[in-house]
mmCIF file of C-alpha atoms and ligand atoms in Angstrom:
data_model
loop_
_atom_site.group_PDB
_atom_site.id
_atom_site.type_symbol
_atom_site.label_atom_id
_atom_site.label_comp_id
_atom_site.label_asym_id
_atom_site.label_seq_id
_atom_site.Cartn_x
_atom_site.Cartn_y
_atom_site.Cartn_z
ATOM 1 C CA UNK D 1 9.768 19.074 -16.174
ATOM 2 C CA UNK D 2 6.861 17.358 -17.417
ATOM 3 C CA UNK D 3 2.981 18.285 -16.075
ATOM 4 C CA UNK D 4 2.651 14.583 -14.807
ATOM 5 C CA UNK D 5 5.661 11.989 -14.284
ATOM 6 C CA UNK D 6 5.481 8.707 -13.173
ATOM 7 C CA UNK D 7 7.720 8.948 -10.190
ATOM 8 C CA UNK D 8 5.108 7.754 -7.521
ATOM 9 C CA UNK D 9 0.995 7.360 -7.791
ATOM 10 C CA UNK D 10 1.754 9.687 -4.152
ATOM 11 C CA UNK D 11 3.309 12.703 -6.825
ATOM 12 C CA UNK D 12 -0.530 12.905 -8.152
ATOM 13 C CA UNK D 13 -3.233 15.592 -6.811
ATOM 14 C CA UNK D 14 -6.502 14.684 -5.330
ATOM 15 C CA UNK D 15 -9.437 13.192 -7.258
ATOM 16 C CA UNK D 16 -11.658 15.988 -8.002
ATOM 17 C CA UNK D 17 -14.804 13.772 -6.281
ATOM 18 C CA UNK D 18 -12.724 13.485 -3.287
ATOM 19 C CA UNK D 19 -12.161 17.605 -3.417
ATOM 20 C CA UNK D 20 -15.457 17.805 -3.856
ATOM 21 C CA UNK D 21 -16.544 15.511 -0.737
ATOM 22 C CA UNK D 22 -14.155 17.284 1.266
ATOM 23 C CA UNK D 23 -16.011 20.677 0.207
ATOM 24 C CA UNK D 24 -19.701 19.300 1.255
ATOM 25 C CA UNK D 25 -17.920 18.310 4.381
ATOM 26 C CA UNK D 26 -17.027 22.025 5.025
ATOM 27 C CA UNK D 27 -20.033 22.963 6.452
ATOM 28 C CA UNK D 28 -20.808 23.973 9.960
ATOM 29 C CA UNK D 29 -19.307 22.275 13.358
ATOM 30 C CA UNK D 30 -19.520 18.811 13.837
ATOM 31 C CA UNK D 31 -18.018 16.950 17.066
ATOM 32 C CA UNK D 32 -14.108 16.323 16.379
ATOM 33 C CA UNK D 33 -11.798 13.305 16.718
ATOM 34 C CA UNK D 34 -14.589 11.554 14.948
ATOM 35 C CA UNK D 35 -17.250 11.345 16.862
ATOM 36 C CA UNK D 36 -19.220 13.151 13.530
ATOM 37 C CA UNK D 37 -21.737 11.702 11.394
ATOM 38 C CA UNK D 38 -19.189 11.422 8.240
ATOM 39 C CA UNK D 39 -16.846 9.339 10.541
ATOM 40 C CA UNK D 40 -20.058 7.200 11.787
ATOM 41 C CA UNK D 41 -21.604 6.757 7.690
ATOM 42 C CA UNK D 42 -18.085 6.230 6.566
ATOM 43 C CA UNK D 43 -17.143 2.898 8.999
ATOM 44 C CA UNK D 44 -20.407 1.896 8.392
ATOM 45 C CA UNK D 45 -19.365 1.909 4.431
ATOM 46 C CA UNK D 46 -16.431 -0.517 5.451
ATOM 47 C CA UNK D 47 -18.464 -2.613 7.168
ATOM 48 C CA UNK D 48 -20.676 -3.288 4.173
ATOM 49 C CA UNK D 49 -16.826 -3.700 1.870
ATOM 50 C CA UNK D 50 -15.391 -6.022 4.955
ATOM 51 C CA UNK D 51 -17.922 -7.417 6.789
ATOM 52 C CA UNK D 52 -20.058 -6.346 9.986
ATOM 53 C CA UNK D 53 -17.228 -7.277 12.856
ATOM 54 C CA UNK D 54 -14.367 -5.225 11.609
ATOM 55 C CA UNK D 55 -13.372 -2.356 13.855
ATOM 56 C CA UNK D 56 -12.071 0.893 11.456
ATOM 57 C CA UNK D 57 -10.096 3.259 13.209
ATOM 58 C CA UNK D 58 -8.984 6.695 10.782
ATOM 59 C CA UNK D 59 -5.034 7.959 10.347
ATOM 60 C CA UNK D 60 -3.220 10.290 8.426
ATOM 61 C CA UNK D 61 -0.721 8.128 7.040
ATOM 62 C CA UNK D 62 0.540 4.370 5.908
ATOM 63 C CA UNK D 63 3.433 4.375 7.676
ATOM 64 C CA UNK D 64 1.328 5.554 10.872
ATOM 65 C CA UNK D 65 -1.500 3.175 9.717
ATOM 66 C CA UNK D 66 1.602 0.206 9.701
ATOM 67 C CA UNK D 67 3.303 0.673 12.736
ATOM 68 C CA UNK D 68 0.045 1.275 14.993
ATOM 69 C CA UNK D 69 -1.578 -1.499 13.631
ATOM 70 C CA UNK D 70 1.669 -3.747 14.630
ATOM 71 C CA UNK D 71 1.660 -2.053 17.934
ATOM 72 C CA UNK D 72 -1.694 -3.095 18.504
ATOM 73 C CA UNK D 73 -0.884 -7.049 17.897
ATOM 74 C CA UNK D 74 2.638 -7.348 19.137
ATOM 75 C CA UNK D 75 4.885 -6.742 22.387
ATOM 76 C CA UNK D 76 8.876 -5.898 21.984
ATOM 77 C CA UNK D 77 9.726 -9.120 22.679
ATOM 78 C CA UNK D 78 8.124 -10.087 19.160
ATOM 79 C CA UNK D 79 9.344 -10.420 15.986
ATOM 80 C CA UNK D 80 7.817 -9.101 12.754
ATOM 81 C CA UNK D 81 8.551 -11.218 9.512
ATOM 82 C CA UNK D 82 8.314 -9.191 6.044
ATOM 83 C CA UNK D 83 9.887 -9.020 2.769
ATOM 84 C CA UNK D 84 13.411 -7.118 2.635
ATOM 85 C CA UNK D 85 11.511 -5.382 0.121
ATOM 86 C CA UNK D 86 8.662 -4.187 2.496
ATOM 87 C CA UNK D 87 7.481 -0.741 2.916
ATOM 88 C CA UNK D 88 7.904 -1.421 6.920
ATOM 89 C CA UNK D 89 11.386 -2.179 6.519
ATOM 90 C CA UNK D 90 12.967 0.023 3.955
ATOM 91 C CA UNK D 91 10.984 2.889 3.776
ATOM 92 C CA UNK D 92 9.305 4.024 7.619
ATOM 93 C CA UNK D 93 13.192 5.359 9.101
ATOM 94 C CA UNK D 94 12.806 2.731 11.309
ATOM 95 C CA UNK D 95 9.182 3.646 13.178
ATOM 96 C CA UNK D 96 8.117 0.131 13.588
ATOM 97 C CA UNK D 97 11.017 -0.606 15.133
ATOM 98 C CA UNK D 98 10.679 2.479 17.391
ATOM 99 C CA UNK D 99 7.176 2.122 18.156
ATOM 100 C CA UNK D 100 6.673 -1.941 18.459
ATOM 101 C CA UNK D 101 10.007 -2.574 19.940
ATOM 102 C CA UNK D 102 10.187 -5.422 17.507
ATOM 103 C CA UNK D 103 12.653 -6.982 15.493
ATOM 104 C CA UNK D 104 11.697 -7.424 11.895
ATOM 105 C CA UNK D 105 13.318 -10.325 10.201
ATOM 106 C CA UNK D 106 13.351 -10.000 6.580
ATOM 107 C CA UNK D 107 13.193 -12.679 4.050
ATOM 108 C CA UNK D 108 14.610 -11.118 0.679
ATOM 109 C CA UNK D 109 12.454 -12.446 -2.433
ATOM 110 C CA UNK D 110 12.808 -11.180 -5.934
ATOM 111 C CA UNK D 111 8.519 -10.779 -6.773
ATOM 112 C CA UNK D 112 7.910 -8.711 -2.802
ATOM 113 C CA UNK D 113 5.622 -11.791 -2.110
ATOM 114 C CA UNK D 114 6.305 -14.346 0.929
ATOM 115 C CA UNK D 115 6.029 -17.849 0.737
ATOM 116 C CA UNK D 116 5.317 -20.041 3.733
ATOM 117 C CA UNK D 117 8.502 -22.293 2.977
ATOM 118 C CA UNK D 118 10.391 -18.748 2.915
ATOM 119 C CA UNK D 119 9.411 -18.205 6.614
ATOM 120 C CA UNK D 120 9.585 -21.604 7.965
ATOM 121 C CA UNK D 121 13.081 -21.633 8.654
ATOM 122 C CA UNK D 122 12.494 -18.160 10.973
ATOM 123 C CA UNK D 123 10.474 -20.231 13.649
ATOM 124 C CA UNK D 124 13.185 -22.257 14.931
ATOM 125 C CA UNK D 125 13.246 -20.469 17.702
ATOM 126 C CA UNK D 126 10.077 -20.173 19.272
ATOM 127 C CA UNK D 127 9.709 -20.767 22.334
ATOM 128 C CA UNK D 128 13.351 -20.137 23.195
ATOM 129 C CA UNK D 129 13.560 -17.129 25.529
ATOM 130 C CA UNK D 130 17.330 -16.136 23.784
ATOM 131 C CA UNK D 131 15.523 -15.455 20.499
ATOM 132 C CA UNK D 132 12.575 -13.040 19.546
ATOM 133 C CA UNK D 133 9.502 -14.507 19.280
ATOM 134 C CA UNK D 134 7.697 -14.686 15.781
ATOM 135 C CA UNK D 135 4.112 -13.481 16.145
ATOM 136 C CA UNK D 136 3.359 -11.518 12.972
ATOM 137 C CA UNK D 137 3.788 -11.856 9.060
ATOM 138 C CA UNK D 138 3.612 -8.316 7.598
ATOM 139 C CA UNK D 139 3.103 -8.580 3.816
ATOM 140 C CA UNK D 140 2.172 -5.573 0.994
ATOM 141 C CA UNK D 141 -0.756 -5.974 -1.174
ATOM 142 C CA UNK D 142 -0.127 -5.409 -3.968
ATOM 143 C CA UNK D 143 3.672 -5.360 -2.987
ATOM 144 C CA UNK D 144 6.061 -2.993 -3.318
ATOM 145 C CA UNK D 145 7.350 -4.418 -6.825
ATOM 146 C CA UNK D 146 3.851 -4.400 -8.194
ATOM 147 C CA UNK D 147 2.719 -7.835 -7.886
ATOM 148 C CA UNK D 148 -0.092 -9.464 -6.022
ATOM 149 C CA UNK D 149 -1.206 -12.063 -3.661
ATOM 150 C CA UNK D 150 -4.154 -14.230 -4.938
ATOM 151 C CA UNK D 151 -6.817 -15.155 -2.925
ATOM 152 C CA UNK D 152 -5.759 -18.340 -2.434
ATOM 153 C CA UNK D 153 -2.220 -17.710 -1.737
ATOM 154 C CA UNK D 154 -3.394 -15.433 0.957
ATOM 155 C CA UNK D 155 -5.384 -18.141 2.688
ATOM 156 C CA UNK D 156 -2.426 -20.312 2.498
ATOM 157 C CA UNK D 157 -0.291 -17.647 4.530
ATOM 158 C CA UNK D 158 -2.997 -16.663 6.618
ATOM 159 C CA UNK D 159 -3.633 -20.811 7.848
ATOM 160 C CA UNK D 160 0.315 -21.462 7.513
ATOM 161 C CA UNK D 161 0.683 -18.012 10.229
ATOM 162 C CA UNK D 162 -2.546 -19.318 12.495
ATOM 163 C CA UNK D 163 -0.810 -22.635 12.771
ATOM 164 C CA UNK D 164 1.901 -21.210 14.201
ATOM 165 C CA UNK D 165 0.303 -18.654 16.558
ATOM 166 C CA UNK D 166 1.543 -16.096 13.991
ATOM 167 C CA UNK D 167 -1.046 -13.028 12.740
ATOM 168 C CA UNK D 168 -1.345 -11.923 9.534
ATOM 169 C CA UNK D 169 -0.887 -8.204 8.058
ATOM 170 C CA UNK D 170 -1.523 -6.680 5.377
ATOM 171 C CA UNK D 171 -0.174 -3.780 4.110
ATOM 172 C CA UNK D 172 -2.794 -2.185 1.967
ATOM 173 C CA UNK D 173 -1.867 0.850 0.787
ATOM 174 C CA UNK D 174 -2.497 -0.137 -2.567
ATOM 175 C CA UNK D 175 -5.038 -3.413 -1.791
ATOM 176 C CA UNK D 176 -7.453 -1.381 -4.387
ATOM 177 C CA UNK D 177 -5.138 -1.676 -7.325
ATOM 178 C CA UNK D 178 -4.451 -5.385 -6.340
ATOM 179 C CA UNK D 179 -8.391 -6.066 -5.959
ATOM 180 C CA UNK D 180 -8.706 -4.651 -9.249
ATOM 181 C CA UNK D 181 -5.876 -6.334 -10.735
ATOM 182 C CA UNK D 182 -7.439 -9.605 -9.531
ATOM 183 C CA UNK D 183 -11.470 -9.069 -10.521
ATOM 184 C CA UNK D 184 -11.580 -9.470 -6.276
ATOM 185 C CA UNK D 185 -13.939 -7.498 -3.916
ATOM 186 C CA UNK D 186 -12.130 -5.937 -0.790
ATOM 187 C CA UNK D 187 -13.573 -8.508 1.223
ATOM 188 C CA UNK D 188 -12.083 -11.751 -0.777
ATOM 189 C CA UNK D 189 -9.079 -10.636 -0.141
ATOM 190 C CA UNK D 190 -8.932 -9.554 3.507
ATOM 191 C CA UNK D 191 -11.561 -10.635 5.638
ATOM 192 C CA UNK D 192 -12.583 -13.749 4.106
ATOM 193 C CA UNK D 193 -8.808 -15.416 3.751
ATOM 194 C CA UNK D 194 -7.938 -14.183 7.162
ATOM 195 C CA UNK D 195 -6.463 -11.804 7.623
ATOM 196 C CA UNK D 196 -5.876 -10.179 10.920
ATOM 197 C CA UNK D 197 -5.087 -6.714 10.055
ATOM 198 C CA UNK D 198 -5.001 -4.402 7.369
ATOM 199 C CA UNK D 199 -3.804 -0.827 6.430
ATOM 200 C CA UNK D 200 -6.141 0.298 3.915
ATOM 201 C CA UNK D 201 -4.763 2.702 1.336
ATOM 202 C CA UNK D 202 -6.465 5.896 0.369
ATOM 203 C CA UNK D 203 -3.681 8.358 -0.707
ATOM 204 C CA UNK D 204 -2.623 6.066 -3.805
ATOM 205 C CA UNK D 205 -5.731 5.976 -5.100
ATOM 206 C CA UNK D 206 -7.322 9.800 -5.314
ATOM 207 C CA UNK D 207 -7.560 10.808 -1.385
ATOM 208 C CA UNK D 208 -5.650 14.184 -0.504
ATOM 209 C CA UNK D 209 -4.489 12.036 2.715
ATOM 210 C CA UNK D 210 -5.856 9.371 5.477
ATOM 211 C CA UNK D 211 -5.894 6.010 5.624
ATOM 212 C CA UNK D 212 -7.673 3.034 7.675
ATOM 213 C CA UNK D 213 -6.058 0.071 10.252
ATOM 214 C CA UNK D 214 -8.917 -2.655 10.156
ATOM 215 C CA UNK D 215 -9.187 -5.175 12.667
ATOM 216 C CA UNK D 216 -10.857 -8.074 11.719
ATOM 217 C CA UNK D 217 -11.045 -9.199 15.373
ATOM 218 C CA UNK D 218 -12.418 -6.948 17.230
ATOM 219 C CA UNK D 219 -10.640 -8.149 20.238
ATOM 220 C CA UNK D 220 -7.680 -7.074 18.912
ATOM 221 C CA UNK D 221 -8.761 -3.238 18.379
ATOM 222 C CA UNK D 222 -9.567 -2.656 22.266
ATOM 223 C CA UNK D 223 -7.162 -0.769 23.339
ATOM 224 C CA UNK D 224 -6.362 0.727 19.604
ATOM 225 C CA UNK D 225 -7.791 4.305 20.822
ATOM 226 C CA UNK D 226 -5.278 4.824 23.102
ATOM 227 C CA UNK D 227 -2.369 3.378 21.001
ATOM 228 C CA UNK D 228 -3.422 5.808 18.214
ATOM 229 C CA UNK D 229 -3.567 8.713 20.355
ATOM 230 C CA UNK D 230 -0.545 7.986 22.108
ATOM 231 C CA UNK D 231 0.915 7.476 18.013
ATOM 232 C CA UNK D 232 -0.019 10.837 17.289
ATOM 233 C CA UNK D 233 -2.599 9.777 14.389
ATOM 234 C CA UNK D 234 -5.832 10.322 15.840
ATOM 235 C CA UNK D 235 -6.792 13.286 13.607
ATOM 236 C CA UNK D 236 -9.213 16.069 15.078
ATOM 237 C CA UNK D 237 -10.679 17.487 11.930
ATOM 238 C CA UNK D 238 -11.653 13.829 11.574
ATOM 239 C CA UNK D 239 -14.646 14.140 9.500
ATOM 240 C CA UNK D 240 -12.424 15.230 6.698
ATOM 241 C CA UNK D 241 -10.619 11.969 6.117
ATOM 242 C CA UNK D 242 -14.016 10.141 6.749
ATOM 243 C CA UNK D 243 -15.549 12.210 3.873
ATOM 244 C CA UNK D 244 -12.671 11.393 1.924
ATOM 245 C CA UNK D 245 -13.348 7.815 2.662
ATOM 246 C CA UNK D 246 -17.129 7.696 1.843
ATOM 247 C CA UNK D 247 -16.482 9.513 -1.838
ATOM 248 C CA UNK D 248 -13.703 6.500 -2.693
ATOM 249 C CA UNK D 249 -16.053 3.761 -1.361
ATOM 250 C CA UNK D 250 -19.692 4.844 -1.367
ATOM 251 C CA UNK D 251 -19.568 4.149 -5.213
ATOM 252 C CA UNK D 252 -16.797 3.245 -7.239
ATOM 253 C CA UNK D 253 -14.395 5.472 -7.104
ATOM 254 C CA UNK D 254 -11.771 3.299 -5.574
ATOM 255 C CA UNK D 255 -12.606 0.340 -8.689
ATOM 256 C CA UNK D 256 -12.441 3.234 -11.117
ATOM 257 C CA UNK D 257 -9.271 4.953 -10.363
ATOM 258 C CA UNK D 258 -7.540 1.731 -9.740
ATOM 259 C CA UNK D 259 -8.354 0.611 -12.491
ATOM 260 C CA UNK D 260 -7.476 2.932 -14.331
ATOM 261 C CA UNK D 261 -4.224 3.114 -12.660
ATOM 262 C CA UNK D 262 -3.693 -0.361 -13.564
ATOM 263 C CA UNK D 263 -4.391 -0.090 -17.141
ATOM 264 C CA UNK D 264 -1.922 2.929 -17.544
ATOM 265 C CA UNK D 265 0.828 0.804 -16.175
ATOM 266 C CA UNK D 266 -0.512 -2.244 -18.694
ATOM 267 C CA UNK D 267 0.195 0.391 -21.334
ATOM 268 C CA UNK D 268 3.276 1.735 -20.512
ATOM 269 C CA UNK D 269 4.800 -1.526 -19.825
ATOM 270 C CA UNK D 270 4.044 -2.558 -23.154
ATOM 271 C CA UNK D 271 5.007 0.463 -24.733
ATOM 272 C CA UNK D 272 8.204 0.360 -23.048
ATOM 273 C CA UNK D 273 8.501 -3.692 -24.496
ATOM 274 C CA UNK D 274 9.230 -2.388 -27.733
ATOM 275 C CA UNK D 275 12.394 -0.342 -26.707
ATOM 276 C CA UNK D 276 15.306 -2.980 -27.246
ATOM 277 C CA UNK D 277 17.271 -1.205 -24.691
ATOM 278 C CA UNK D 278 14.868 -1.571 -21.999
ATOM 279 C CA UNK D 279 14.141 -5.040 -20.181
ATOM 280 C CA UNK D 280 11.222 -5.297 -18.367
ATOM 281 C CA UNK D 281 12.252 -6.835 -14.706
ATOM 282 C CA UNK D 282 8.553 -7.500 -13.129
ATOM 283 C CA UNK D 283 5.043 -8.570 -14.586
ATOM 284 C CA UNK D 284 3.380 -5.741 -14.117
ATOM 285 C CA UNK D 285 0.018 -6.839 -12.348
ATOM 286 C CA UNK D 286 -0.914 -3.344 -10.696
ATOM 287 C CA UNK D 287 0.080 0.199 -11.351
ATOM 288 C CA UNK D 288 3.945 -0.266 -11.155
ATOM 289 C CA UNK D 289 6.241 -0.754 -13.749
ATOM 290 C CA UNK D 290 10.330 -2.058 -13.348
ATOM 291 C CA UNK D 291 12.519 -1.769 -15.795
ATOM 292 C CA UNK D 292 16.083 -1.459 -16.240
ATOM 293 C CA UNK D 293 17.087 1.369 -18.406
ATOM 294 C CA UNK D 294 20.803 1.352 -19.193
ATOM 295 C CA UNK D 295 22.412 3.845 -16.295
ATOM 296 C CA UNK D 296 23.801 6.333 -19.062
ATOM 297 C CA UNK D 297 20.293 7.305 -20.247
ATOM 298 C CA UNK D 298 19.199 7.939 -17.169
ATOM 299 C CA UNK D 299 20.166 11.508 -16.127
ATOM 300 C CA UNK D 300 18.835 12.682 -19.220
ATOM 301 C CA UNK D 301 15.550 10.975 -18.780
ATOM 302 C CA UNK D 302 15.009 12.447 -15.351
ATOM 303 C CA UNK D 303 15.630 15.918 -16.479
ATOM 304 C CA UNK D 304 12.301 16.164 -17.908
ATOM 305 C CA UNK D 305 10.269 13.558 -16.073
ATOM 306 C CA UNK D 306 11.119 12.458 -12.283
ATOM 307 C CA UNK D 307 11.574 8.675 -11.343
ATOM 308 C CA UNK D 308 13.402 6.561 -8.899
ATOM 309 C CA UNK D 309 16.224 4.556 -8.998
ATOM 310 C CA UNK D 310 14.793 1.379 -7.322
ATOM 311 C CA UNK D 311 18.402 -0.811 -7.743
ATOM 312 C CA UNK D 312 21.137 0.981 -8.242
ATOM 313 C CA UNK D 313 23.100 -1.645 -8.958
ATOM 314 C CA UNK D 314 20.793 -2.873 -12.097
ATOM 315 C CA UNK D 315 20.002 0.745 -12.922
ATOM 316 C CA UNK D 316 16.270 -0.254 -12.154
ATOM 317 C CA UNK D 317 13.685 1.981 -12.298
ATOM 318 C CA UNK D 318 9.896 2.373 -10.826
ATOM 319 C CA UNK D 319 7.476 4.016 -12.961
ATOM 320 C CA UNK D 320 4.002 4.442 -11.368
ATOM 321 C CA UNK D 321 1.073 4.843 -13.125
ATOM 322 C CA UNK D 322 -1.385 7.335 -10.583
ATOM 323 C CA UNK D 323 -5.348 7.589 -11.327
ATOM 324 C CA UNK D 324 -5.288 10.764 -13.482
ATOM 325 C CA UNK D 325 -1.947 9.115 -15.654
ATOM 326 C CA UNK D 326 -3.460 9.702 -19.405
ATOM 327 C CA UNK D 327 -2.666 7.748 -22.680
ATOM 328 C CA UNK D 328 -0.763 10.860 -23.551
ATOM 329 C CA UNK D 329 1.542 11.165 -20.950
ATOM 330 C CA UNK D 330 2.367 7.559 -21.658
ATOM 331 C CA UNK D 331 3.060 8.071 -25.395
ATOM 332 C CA UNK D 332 4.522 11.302 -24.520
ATOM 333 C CA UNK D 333 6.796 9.543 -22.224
ATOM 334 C CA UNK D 334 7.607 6.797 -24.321
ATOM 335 C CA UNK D 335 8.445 8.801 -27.534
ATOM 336 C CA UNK D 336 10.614 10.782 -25.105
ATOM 337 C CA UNK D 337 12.582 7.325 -23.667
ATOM 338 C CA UNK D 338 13.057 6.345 -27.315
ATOM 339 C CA UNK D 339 14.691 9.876 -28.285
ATOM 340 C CA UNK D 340 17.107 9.776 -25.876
ATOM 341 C CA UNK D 341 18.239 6.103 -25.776
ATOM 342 C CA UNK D 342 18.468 5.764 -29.623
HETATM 343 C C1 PLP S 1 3.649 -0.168 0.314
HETATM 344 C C2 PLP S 1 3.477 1.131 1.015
HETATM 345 N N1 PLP S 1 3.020 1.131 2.272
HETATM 346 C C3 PLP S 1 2.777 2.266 2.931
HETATM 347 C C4 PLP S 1 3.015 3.483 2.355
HETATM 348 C C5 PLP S 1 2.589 4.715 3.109
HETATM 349 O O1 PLP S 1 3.514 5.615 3.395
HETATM 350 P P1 PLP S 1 3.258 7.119 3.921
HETATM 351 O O2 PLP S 1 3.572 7.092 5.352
HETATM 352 O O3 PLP S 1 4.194 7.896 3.106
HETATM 353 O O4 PLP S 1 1.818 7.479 3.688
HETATM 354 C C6 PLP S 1 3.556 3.553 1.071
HETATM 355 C C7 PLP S 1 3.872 4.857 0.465
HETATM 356 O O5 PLP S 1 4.708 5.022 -0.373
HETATM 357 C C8 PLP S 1 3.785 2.344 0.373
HETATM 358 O O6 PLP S 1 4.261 2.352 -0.871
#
């Protein structure tokens, strides 16, 4: 097996500025369950990325961060629209389900993104008390197949859900690598299109674990202490994800690493272009790469560096670029891909 693969930008370590946060944070007692003054500087960090009236609440992980922050917006009478492709729907075992009592209709689209003319025809039956009621679009930034949302495709989504009573999430565990990928700040592409609520990412991009559910209304955080004790996520040792927090956003850690993410993927994806054997399936806009690699190659390819089979039926893969991917493993892997599919 190779040192680094490019099976998920989750198979990397911790950055070592994040290690080293966490280290400084290892000093002495502090009050738990976040009333510390890491968890106080860090939220105030957010606020300066998001704006002053967003309430941050700490987890230890996305799919906790995703189904708590539906929770929080939605009773089981209420229906959750997201891609087939979503990170809710194919990959939490069924937790938002579980914990929202929702129904999640999916809307299957090729890119991971959602169009408002994709979700139209899912509102027939509001109102009507035989059918769940719509009353939250849950889409992935960047998505799940690598591609992003632009600004103004967001705002579109975000008005086309607010005319319909409808809220808008955002799944963010990798919203860095999409704000890098579009020269955005965090802020253009949450708070100022309007979005409702966001899980932010930190585990893609350097953090040993934790993430963040932002409410942009603070209204609809109130009773989010509860929900996330009652969820299980509300960390004691909190002051360790907060420090984790402040070292990826104080400076720019999170820009860095995500963009260097990014640029690994750009690289491999054009590496991989000049295989014959391999199509590329997605434009690669963040720190994932699709390809189909013919299915008899692949066995042999996985014996020295693990990947996922994203379609079976396509023999598609995923190949994720992670913040400490070098140009080396890329070549490496490359040179290796073109050994055994020649
Ligand atoms: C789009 C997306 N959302 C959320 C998550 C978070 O999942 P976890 O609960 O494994 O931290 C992941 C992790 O793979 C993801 O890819």
């Amino acid at each position: 097996m190779s040192k680094r693969s490019f099976a998920s930008d989750n198979n990397a370590g911790a950055h070592p500025e994040v290690i080293e946060a966490i280290r400084a944070a290892n000093e002495g007692h502090v009050i738990a369950y976040g009333s510390d003054p890491f968890t106080a500087s860090a939220i105030e960090i957010f606020q300066k990325h998001f704006g002053p009236d967003v309430a941050v609440f700490f987890v230890f992980g996305g799919t906790g961060a995703n189904v708590l922050g539906l929770k929080a917006i939605t009773r089981p009478h209420h229906a959750i629209i997201c891609a087939e492709s979503a990170h809710v729907n194919v990959d939490e075992c069924g937790a938002p389900e579980k914990f929202t009592g929702c129904k999640l209709l999916t809307v299957s689209t090729p890119d991971g993104k959602l169009r408002a003319e994709q979700i139209q025809p899912l509102l027939h039956g509001i109102g009507v008390e035989h059918h769940v009621q719509p009353r939250v679009i849950s889409i992935s930034q960047a998505t799940e197949m690598g591609t992003v949302y632009t600004a103004k495709e967001l705002k579109s989504l975000s008005e086309f859900a607010h005319d319909h009573e409808l809220l808008l999430h955002v799944d963010g565990a990798r919203l860095a690598n999409a704000a890098v990928s579009l020269n955005a700040s965090l802020k253009e592409l949450t708070t100022d299109v309007g979005v409702d609520v966001l899980s932010f990412g930190g585990t893609k991009n350097g953090m040993l674990y934790g993430e963040a559910v932002i409410f942009f209304n603070k209204n609809m955080a109130a009773d989010f202490k509860y929900i996330r004790k009652q969820g299980m996520h509300l960390p004691s040792k909190m002051r360790f994800i907060s420090a984790q927090f402040e070292a990826l956003l104080s400076g720019d850690l999170w820009r860095r690493s995500a963009a260097h993410s990014n640029r690994m993927a750009q690289l491999l994806a054009s590496e991989l272009k000049q295989v014959p054997q391999i199509q590329l399936t997605q434009p690669v806009e963040t720190n994932g790469v699709f390809a189909v690699i013919p299915r008899e190659y692949v066995p042999e390819l996985q014996k020295k560096y693990f990947f996922y089979v994203w379609d079976e039926e396509i023999s598609e893969v995923r190949l994720m670029a992670s913040f400490d991917t070098t140009e080396e493993d890329v070549r490496d892997f490359v040179d290796f891909v073109r050994e055994v599919v020649k």
